[in-house]
Short mmCIF file of C-alpha atoms and ligand atoms in Angstrom, two decimals:
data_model
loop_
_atom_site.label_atom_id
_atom_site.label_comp_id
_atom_site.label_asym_id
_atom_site.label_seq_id
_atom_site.Cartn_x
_atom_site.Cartn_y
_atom_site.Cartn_z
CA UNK V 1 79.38 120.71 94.85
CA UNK V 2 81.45 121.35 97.67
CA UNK V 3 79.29 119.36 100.22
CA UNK V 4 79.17 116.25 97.89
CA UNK V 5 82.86 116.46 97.34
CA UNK V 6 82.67 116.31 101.43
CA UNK V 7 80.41 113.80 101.95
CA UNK V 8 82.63 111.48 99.39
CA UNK V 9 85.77 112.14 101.71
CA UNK V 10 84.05 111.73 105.02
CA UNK V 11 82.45 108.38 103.24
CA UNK V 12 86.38 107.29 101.70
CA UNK V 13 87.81 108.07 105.37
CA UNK V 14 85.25 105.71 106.55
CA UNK V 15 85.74 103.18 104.40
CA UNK V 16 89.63 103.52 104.30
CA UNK V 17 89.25 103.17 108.44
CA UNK V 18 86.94 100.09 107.90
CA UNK V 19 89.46 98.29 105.96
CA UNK V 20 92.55 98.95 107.91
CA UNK V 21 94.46 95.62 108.59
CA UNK V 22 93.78 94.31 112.39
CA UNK V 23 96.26 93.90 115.16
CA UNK V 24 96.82 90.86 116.82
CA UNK V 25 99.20 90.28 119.45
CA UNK V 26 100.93 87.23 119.19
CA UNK V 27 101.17 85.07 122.48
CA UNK V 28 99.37 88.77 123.86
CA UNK V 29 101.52 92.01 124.38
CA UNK V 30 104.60 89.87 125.97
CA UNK V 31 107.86 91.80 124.79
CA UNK V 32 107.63 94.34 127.70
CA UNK V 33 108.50 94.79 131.44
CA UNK V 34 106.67 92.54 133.97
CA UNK V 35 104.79 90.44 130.85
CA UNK V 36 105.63 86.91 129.38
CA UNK V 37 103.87 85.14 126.09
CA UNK V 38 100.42 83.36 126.77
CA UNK V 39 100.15 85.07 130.31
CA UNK V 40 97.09 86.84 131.98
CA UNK V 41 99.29 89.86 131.74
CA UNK V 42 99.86 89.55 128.53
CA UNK V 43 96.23 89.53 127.52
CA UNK V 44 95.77 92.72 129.30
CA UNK V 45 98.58 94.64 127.74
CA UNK V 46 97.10 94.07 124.44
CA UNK V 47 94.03 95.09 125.38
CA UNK V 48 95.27 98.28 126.69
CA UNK V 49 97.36 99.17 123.61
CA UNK V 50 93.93 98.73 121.85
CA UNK V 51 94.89 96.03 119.98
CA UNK V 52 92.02 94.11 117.66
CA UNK V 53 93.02 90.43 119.46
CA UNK V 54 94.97 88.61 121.34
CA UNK V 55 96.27 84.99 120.46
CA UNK V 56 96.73 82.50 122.63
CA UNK V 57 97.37 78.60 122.76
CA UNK V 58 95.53 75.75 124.19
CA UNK V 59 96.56 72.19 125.98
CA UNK V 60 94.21 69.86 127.49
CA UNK V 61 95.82 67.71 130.61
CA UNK V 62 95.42 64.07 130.77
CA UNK V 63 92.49 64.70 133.60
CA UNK V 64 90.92 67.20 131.10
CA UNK V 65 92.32 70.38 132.58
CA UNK V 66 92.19 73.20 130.06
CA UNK V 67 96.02 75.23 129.98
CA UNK V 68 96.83 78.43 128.26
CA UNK V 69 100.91 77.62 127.06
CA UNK V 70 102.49 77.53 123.83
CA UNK V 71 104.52 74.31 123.81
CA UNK V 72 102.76 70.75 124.26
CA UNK V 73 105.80 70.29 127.09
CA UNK V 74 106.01 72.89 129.59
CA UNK V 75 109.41 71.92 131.98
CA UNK V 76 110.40 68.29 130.39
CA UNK V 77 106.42 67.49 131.14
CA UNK V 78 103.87 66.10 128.59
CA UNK V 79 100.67 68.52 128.92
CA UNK V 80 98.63 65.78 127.46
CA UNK V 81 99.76 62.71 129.09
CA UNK V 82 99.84 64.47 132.42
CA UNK V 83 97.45 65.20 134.90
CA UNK V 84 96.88 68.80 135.83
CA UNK V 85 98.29 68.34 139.29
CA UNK V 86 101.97 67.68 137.40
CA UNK V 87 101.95 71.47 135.77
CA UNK V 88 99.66 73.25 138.28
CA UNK V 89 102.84 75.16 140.05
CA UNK V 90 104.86 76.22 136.94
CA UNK V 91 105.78 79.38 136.73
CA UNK V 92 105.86 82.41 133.80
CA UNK V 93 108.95 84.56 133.68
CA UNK V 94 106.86 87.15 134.81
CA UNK V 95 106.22 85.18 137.97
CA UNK V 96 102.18 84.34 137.04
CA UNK V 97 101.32 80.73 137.29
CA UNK V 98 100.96 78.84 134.47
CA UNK V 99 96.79 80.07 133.60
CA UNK V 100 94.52 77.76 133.04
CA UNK V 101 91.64 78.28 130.15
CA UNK V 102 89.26 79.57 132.36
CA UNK V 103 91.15 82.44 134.56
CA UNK V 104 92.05 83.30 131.21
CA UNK V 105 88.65 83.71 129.76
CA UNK V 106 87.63 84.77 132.94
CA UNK V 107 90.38 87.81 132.50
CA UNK V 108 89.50 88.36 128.72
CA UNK V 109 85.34 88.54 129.77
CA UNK V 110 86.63 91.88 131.25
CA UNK V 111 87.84 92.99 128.07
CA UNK V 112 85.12 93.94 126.19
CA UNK V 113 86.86 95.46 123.68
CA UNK V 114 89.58 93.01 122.09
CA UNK V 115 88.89 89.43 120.53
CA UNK V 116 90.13 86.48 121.95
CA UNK V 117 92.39 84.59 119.07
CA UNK V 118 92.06 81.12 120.29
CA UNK V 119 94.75 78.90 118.63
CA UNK V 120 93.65 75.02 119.75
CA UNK V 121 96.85 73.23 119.58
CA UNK V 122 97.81 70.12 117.88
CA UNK V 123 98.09 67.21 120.39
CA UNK V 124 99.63 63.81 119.32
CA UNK V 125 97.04 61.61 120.15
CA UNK V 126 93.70 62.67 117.63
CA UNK V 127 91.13 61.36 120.65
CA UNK V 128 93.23 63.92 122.61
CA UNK V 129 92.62 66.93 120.27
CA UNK V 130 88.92 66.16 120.10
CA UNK V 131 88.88 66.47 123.89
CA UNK V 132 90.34 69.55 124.25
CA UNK V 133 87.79 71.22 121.09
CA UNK V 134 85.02 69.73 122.87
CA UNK V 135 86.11 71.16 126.51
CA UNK V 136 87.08 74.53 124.86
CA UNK V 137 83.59 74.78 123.45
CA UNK V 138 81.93 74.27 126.13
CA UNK V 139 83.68 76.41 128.23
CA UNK V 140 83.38 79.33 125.53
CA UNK V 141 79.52 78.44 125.88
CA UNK V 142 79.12 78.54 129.66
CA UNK V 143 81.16 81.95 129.47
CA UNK V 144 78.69 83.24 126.93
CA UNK V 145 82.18 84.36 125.05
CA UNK V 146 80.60 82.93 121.74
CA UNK V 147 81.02 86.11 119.82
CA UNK V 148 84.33 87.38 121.70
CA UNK V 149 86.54 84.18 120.60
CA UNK V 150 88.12 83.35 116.89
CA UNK V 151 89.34 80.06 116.46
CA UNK V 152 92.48 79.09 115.02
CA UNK V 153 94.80 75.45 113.97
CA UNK V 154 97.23 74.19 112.42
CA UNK V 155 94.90 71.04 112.35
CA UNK V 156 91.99 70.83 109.85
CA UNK V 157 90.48 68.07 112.10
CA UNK V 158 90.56 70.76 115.01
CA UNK V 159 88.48 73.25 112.70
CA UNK V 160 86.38 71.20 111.38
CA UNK V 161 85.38 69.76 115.02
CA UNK V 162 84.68 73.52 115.94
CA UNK V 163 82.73 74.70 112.92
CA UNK V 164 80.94 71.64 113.73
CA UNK V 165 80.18 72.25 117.20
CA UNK V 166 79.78 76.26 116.38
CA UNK V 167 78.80 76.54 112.83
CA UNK V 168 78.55 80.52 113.35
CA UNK V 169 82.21 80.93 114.69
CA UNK V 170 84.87 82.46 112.93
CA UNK V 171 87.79 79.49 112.01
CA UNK V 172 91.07 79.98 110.14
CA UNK V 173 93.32 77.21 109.64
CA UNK V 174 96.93 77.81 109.83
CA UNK V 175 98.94 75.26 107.92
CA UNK V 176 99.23 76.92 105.08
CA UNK V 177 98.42 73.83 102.46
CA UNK V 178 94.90 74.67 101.33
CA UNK V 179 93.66 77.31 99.01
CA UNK V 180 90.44 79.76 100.35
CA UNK V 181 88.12 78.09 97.80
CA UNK V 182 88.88 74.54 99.84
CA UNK V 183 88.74 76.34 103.09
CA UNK V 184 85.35 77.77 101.97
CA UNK V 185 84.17 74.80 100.96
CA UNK V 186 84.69 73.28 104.37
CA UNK V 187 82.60 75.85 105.87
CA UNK V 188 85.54 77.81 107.81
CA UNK V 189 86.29 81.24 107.25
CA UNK V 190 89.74 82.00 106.81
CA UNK V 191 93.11 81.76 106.03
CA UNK V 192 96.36 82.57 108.39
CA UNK V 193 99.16 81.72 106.57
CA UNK V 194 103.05 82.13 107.27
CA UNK V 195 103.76 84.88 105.56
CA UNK V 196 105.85 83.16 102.99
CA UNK V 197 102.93 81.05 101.82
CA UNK V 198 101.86 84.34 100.22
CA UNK V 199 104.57 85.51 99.03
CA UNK V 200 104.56 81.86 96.99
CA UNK V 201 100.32 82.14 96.45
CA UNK V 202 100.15 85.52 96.21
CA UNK V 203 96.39 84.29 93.90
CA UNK V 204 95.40 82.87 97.08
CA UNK V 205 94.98 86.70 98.13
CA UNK V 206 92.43 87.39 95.16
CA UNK V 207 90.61 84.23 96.00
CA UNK V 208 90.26 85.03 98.95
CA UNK V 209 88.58 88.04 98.62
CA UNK V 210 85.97 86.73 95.97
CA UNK V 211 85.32 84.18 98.29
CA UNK V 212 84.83 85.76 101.17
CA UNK V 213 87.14 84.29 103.17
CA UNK V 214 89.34 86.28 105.29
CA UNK V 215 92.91 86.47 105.48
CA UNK V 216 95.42 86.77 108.42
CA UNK V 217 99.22 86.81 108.01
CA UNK V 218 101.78 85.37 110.68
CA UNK V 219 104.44 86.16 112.18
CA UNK V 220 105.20 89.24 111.17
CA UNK V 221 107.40 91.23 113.10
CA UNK V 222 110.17 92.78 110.52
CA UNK V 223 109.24 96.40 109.59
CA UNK V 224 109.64 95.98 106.37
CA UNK V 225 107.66 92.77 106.26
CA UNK V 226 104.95 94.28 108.25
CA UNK V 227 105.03 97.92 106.48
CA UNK V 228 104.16 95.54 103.20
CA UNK V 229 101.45 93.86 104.19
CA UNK V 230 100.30 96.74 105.61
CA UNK V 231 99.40 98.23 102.78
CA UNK V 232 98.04 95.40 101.11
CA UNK V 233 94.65 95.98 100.81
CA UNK V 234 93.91 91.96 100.79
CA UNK V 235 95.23 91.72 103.83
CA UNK V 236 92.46 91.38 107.20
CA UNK V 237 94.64 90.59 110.02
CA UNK V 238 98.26 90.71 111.19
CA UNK V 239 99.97 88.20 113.69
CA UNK V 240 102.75 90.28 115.42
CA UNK V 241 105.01 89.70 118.14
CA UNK V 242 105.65 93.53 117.68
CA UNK V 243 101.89 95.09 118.10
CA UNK V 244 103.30 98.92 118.84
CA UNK V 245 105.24 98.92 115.71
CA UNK V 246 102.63 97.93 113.82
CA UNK V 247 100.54 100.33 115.13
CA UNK V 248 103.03 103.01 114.21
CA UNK V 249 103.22 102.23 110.99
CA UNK V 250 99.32 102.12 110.33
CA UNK V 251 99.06 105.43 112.09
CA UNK V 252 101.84 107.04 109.60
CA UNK V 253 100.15 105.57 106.53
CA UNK V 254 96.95 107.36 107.80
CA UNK V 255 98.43 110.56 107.89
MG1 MG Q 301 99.85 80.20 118.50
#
């Protein structure tokens, strides 16, 4: 009796550990000493912390230059109307250049161990957005980073170009205006909503789940906020900007 009453604990642990929400660091580990948001650095810091993924944002230049930088301006300067040349020399506050895709991926191929949460930004021109999916594909392909990368947009276009491209890759769309059983239905595979759009939807949770289609909350940073959906077993993934913290608090719960 005893051993099968210790083979169901070992077997809840196990499973309790399996679904444990995921950490990812939003813009990387950047809210420390010597880092700054989308940097190399940044990237490395959350993988050191241990840290499920790292997001990450993605520009393509006017000469089709792949850049790793939040804003579609960087310094009064159009990323998309702009050739590469114009941005090249732009500095982080943490003194890095500005990276481009590749020394990025080329930094995150060394990281075996953390997934690279690969937000494709919206661009104004449409033809523009296609061009940088279609680059950032290929590039993913010719780094063999295929199973390493998780795509993420605010524009359905965007993931739909990608799923198209990659049918096998994970995609979650981020603007929050579609339930999982339409997201399903278009073949991507998740949800990663502001974290208000559940607290309005909070079906869109159950859905989810019966659909298969995994959920990923952003920006999360308040503890309270984060303690919450830490503990909600419908949750997959967390978007912080405050990775440690959240770490604390899934270590307490654990206890
Ligand atoms: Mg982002």
């Amino acid at each position: 009796m005893k051993r099968v009453f210790f083979t169901f604990i070992v077997l809840f642990s196990a499973l309790v550990a399996f679904a444990q929400v995921k950490v990812v660091a939003h813009r990387g580990y950047w809210d420390v000493e010597g880092s700054a948001q989308n940097s190399i650095r940044a990237l490395e810091l959350a993988a050191e912390i241990g840290c499920y993924g790292s997001e990450f944002d993605v520009h393509i230049t006017s000469d089709g230059v792949l850049v790793v930088n939040h804003d579609g301006t960087i310094n009064g300067i159009e990323i998309e109307d702009n050739p590469y040349s114009a941005i090249k020399d732009v500095k982080l506050k943490n003194g890095e250049f500005l990276p481009t895709l590749e020394q990025y991926l080329e930094c995150g191929s060394k990281l075996p161990n953390i997934q690279l949460i690969f937000e494709v930004k919206g661009h104004k021109l449409p033809e523009n957005e296609d061009r940088c999916v279609d680059a950032s594909v290929e590039m993913v392909k010719s780094m063999g980073l295929e199973q390493r990368v998780e795509w993420i947009s605010f524009s359905m276009r965007v993931c739909e170009r990608v799923h198209q491209l990659l049918p096998e890759a994970k995609v979650a769309y981020l603007s929050g205006n579609e339930s999982p059983l339409s997201i399903k239905e278009r073949g991507l595979t998740g949800i990663d909503y502001h974290l208000d759009v559940y607290k309005n939807h909070d079906e869109w949770l159950d859905e989810a789940h019966q659909n298969e289609v995994e959920v990923d909350v952003w920006t999360v940073d308040g503890e309270e906020d984060l303690t919450r959906f830490a503990n909600d077993a419908r949750i997959d993934l967390i978007t912080t900007n405050k990775p440690v913290l959240l770490q604390k608090i899934l270590s307490e719960k654990n206890q």
